Short mmCIF file of C-alpha atoms in Angstrom, two decimals:
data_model
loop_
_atom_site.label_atom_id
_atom_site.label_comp_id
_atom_site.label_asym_id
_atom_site.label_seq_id
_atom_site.Cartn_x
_atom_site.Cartn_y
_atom_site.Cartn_z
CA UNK A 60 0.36 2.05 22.99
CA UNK A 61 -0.70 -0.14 25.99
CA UNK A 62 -4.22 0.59 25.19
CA UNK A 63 -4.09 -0.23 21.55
CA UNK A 64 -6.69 -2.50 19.62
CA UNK A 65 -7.07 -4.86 16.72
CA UNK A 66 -11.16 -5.22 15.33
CA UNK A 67 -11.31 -9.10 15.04
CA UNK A 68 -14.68 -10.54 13.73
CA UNK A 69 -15.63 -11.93 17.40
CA UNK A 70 -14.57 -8.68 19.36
CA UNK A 71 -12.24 -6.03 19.48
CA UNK A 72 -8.89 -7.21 21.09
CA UNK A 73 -6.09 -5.87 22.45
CA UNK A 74 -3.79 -5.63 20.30
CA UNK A 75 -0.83 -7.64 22.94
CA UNK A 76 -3.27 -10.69 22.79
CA UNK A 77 -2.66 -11.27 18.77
CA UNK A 78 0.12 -13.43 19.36
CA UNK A 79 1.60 -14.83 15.83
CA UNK A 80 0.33 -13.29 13.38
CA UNK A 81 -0.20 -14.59 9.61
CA UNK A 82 -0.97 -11.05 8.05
CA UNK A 83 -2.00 -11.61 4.54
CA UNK A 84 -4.51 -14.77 3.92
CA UNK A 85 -7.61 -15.96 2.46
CA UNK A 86 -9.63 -17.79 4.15
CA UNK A 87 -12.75 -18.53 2.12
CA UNK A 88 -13.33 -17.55 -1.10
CA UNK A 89 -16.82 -18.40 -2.12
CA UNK A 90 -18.15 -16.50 -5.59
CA UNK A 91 -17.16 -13.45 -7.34
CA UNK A 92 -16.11 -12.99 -11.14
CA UNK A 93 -12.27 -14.13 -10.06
CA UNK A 94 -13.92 -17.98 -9.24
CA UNK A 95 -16.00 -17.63 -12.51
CA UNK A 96 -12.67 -16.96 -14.33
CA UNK A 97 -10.09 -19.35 -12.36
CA UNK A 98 -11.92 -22.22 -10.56
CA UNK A 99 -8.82 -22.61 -8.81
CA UNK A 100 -9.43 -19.37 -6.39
CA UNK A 101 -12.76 -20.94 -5.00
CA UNK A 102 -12.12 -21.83 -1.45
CA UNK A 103 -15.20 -22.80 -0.10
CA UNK A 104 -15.18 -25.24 2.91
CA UNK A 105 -14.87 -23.72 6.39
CA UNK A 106 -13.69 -27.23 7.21
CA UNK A 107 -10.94 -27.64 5.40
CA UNK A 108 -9.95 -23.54 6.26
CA UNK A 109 -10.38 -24.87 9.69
CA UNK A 110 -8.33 -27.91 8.97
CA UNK A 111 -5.31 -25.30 7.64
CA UNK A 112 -5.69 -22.97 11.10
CA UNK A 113 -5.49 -25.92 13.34
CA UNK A 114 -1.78 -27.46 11.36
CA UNK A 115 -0.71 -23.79 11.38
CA UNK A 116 -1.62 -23.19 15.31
CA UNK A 117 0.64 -26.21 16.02
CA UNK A 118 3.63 -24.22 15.33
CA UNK A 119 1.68 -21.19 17.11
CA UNK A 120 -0.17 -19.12 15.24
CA UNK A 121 -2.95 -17.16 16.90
CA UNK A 122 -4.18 -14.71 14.11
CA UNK A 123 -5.26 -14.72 10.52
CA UNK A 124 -5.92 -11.99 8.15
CA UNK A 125 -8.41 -12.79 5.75
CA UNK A 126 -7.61 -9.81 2.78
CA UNK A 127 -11.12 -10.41 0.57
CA UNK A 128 -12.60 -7.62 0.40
CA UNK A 129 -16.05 -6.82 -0.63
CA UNK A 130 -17.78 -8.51 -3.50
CA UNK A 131 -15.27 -10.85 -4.61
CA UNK A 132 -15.66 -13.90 -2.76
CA UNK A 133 -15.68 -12.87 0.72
CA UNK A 134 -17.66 -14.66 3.46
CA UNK A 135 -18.24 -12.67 6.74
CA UNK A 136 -20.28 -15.16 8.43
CA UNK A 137 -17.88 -18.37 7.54
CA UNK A 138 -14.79 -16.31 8.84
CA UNK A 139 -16.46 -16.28 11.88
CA UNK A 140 -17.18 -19.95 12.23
CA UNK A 141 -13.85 -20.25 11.48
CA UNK A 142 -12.98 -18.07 14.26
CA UNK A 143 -15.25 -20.01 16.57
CA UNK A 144 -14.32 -23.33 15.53
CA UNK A 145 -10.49 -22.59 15.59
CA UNK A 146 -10.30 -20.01 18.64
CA UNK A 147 -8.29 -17.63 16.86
CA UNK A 148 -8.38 -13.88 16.01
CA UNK A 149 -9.59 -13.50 12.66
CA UNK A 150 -9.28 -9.74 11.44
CA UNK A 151 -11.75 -9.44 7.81
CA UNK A 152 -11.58 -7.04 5.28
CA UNK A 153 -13.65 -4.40 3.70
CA UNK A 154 -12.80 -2.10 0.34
CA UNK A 155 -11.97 -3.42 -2.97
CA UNK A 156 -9.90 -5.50 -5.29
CA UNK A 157 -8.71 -4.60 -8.41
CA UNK A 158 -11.51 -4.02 -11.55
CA UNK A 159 -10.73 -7.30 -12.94
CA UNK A 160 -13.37 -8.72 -10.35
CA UNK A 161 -15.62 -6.45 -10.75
CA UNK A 162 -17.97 -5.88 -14.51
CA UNK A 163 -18.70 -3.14 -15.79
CA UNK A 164 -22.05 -2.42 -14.16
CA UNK A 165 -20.78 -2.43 -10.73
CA UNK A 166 -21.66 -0.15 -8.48
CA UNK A 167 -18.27 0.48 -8.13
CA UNK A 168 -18.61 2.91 -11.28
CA UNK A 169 -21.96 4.30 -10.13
CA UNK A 170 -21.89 4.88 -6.59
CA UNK A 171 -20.60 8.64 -5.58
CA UNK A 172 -17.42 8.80 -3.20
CA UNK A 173 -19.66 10.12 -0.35
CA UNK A 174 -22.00 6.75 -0.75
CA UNK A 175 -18.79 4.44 -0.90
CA UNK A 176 -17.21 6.25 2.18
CA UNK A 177 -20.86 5.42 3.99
CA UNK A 178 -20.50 2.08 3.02
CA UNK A 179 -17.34 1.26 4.52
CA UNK A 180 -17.79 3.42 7.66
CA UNK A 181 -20.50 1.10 8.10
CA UNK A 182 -18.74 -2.26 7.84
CA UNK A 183 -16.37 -0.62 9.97
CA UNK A 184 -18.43 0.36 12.84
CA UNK A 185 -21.93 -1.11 12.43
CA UNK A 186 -20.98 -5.07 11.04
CA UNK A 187 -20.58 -6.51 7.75
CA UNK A 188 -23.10 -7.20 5.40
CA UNK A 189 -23.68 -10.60 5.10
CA UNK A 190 -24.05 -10.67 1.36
CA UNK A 191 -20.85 -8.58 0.08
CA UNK A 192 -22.78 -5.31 -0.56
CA UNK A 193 -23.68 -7.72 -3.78
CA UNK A 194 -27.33 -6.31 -2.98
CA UNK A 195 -29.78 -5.28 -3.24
CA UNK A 196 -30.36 -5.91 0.27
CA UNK A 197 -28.38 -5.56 3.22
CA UNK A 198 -28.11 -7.81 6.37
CA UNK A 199 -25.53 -6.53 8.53
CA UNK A 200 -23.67 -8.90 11.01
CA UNK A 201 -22.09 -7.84 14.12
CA UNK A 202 -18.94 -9.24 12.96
CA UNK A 203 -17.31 -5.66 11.72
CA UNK A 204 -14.04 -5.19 9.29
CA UNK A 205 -10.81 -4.31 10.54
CA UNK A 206 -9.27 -3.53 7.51
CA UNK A 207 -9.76 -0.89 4.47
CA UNK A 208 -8.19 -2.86 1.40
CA UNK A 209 -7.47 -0.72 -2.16
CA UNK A 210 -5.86 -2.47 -5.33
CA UNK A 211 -4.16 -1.46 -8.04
CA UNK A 212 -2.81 -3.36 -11.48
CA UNK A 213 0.45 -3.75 -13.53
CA UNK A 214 2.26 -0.53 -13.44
CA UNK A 215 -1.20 1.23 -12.93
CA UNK A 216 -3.86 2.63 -11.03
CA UNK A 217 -7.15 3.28 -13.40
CA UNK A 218 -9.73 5.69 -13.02
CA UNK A 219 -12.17 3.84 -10.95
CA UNK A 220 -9.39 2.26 -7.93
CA UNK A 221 -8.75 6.15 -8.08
CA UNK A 222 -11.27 6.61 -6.76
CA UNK A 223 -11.78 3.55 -4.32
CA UNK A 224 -8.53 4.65 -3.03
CA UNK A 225 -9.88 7.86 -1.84
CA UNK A 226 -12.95 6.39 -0.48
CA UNK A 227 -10.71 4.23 1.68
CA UNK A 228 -8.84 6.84 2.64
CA UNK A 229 -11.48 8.69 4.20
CA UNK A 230 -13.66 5.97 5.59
CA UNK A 231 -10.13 5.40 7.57
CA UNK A 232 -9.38 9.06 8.33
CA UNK A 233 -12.90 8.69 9.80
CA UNK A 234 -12.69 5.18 11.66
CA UNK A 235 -9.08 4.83 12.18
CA UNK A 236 -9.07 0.87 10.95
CA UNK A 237 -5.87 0.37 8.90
CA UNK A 238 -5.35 0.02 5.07
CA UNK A 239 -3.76 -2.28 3.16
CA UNK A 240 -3.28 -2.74 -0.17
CA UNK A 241 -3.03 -5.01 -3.16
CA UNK A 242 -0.02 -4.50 -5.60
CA UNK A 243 0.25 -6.43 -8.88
CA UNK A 244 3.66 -7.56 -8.82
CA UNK A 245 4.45 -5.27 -6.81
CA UNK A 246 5.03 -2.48 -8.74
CA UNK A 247 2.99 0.97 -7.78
CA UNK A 248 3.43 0.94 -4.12
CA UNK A 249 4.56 4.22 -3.88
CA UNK A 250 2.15 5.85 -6.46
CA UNK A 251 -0.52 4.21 -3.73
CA UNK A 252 1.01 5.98 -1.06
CA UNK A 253 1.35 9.47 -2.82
CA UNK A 254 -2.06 8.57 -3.26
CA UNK A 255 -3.43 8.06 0.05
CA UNK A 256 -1.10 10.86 1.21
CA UNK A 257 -2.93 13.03 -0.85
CA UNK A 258 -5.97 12.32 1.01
CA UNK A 259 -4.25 13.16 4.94
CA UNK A 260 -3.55 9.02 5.34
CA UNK A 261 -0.26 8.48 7.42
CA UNK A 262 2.19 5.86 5.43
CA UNK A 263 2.14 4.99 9.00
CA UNK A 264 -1.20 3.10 8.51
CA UNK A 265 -1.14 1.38 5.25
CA UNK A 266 0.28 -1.99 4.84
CA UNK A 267 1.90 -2.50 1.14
CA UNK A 268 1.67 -6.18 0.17
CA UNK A 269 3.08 -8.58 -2.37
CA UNK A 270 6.37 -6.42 -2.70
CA UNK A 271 8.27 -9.59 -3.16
CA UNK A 272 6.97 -10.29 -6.50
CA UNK A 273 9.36 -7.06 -7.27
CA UNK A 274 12.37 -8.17 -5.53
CA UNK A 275 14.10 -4.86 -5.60
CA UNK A 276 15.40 -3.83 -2.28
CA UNK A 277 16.19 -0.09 -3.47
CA UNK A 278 12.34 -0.03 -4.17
CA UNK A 279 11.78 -1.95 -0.66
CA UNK A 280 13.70 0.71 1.44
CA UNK A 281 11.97 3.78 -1.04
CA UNK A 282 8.67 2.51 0.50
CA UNK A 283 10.00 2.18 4.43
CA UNK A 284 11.23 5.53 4.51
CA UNK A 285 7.65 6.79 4.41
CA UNK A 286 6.35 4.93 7.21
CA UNK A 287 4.36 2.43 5.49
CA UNK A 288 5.21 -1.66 6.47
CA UNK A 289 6.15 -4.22 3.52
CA UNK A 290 4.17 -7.05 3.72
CA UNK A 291 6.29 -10.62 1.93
CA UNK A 292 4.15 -12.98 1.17
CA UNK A 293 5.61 -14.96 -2.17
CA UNK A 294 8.36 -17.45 0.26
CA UNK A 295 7.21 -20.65 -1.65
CA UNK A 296 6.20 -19.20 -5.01
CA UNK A 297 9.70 -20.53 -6.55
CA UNK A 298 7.66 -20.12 -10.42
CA UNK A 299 8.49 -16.87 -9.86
CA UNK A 300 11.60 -16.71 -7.66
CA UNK A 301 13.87 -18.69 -5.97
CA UNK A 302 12.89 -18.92 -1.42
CA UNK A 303 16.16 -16.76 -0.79
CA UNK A 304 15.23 -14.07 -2.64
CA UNK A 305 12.64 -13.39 0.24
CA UNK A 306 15.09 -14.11 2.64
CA UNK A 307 17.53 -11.83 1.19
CA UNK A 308 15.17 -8.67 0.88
CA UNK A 309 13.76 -9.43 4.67
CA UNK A 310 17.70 -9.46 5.87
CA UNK A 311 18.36 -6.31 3.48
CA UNK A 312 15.71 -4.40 4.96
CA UNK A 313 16.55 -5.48 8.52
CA UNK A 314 19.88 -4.19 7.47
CA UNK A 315 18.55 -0.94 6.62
CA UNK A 316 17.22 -0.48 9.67
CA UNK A 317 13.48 -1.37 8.68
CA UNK A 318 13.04 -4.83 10.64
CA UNK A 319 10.42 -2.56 12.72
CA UNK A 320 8.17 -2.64 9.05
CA UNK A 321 8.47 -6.39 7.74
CA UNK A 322 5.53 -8.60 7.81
CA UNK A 323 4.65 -12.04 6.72
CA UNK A 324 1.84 -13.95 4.96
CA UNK A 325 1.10 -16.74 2.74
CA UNK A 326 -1.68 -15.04 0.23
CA UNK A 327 -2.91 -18.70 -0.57
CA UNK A 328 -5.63 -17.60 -2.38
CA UNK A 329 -5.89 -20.94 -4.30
CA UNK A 330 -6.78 -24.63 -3.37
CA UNK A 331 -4.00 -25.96 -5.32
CA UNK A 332 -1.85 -24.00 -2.74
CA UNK A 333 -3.76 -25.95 0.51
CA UNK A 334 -3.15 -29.15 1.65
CA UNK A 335 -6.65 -29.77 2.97
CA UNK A 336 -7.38 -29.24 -0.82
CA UNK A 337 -4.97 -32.06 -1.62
CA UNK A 338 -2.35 -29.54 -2.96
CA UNK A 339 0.62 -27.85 -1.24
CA UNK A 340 2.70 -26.84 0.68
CA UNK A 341 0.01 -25.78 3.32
CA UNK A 342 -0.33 -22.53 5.22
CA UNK A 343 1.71 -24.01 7.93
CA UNK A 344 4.96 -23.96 5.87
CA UNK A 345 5.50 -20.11 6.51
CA UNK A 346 6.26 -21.14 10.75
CA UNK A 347 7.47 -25.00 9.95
CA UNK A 348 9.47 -24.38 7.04
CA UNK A 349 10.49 -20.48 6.28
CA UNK A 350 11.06 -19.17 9.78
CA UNK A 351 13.48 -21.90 10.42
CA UNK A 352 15.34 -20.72 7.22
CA UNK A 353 15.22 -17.25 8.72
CA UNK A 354 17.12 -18.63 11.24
CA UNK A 355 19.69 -20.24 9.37
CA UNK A 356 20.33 -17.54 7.37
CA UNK A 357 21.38 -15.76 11.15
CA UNK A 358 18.04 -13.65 12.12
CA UNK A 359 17.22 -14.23 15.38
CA UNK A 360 14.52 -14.98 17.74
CA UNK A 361 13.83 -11.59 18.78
CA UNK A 362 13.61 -10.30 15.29
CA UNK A 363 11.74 -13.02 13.85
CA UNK A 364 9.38 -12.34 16.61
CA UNK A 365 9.38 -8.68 15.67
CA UNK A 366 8.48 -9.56 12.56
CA UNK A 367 5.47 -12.52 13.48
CA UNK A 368 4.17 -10.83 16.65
CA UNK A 369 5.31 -6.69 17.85
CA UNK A 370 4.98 -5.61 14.16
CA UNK A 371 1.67 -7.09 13.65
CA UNK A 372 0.41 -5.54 16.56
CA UNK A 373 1.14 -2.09 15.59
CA UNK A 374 0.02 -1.98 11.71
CA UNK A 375 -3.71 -3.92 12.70
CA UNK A 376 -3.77 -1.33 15.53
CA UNK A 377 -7.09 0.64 15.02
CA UNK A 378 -6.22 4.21 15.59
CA UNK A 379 -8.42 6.50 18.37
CA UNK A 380 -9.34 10.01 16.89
CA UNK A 381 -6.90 12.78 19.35
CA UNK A 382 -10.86 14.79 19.06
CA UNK A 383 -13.74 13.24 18.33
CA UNK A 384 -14.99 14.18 14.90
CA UNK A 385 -18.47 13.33 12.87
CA UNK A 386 -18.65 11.78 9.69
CA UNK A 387 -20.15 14.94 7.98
CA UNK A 388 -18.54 15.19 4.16
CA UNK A 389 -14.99 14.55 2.61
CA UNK A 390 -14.54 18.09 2.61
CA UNK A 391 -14.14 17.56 6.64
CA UNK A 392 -11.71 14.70 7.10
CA UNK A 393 -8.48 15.76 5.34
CA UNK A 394 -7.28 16.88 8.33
CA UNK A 395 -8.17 14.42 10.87
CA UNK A 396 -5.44 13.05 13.19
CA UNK A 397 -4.81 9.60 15.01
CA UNK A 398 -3.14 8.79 18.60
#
């Protein structure tokens, strides 16, 4: 895959320039019915985002993953002054979270799957709206997405992430950026990729995330055998469970054979979390802190770059289309196929 690519908000890259990669962040949160509700989730400087890039490129970090996805806070146009301002690869988001940030008038709930797909083709390909798709009208950056997100809750998908899940699916069957997804405590991972299965999505492209808020390695090596990577991003979140928990499901799965499908984030989605906010620990403690206990606990420095840097490379890959195919209906994309 020498010629593979990752869609940053500056440019598309090749994918061997990412370097470290944090894979599951957020990098401005500005708005949205989740600040309304929790104060705590509004992360609205770029300096002090910048601030948390440059302590986390001292240890080497070249890429962030900024998972907001539309209408809940996310800022195209500050993730790429951040991206300007820090010189690093920041890949953005498009898709959805789960309803709770959404009311009930949304167009979420309005909008048929055809107009959805359009919309995120669009962010895809043509540039982000500036605004969210919070409307009514659209100003479209250059900066595009280069990532589908879908969500689900507790031990459930309801009717309308349903339905955003298909609409990912196909906007990716037709662009070829990525998914990932949003579990709630990590349960439904699997139902998610049944789900996206169902639609002609390879496991192969969807990224499962906070799967160690269910530390269950059984349920872990259930979801590697499809294909699909396990994104940990929970290392300091002792309220729910102790720091070698993580360590032992990352070593389990390595174990099993699945180092190839490990990633690693922060999700510091609130200020108390930052230190530029005057909380803690600080992005940087996933290189200065965890990776060192990594290596304690005997990985080494080949697979802990495996898991920072090759692995990375291959799930934010944008796939190319084997024959080039229109947009022209849902009908038509079920049996699309990537390189």
């Amino acid at each position: 895959m020498n010629d593979s690519y990752v869609r940053t908000v500056l440019d598309d890259v090749p994918s061997s320039e990412l370097g470290i990669v944090y894979s599951h962040e957020h990098l401005i949160i500005q708005g949205g019915l989740g600040v309304m509700k929790k104060n705590d989730l509004r992360l609205d400087s770029v300096d002090k985002a910048v601030s948390e890039i440059e302590d986390c490129k001292r240890f080497g970090a070249k890429t962030f993953v900024d998972c907001m996805p539309l209408d809940s806070g996310r800022n195209p146009a500050a993730l790429v002054e951040i991206a300007e301002k820090t010189e690093t690869h920041i890949i953005a988001t498009t898709g959805f979270h789960k309803p709770m940030y959404y009311d009930d008038l949304h167009w979420i709930y309005h909008y048929s799957i055809d107009q959805i797909v359009e919309l995120l083709i669009q962010e895809c390909t043509l540039g982000m709206d500036k605004h969210s798709y919070n409307g009514p009208l659209v100003e479209r950056l250059p900066a595009k997405a280069g990532i589908l997100k879908g969500a689900s809750d507790y031990n459930s998908i309801k009717p309308v992430s349903i339905k955003l899940f298909e609409a990912i699916a196909l906007a990716h069957l037709e662009t070829g950026v990525p998914i990932l997804t949003h579990t709630e405590h990590g349960t439904c991972g699997m139902e998610q990729i049944e789900l996206l299965s169902k639609y002609g999505v390879d496991p192969e492209n969807v990224i499962i995330c906070h799967m160690d808020r269910n530390p269950d390695l059984f349920v872990h090596e259930e979801l590697a055998q499809t294909g699909c990577y396990i994104e940990y991003d929970n290392a300091t979140r002792v309220k729910y469970h102790p720091i070698s928990e993580t360590v032992d499901m990352i070593t389990g799965l390595i174990e099993a054979g699945y180092g190839d499908k490990v990633l690693l984030g922060t999700d510091f989605a609130l200020r108390s979390y930052w230190k530029a906010y005057g909380g803690g620990p600080g992005m940087a403690y996933l290189l200065e802190s965890f990776i060192p206990r990594l290596r304690q606990h005997g990985l080494s420095d080949h697979l802990i770059s495996n898991i920072l840097t090759n692995n990375p490379q291959q799930a934010f890959s944008v796939r190319r289309l084997i024959k080039e195919q229109k947009y022209t209906g849902i009908s038509e994309l079920s049996d699309a196929t990537f390189l």
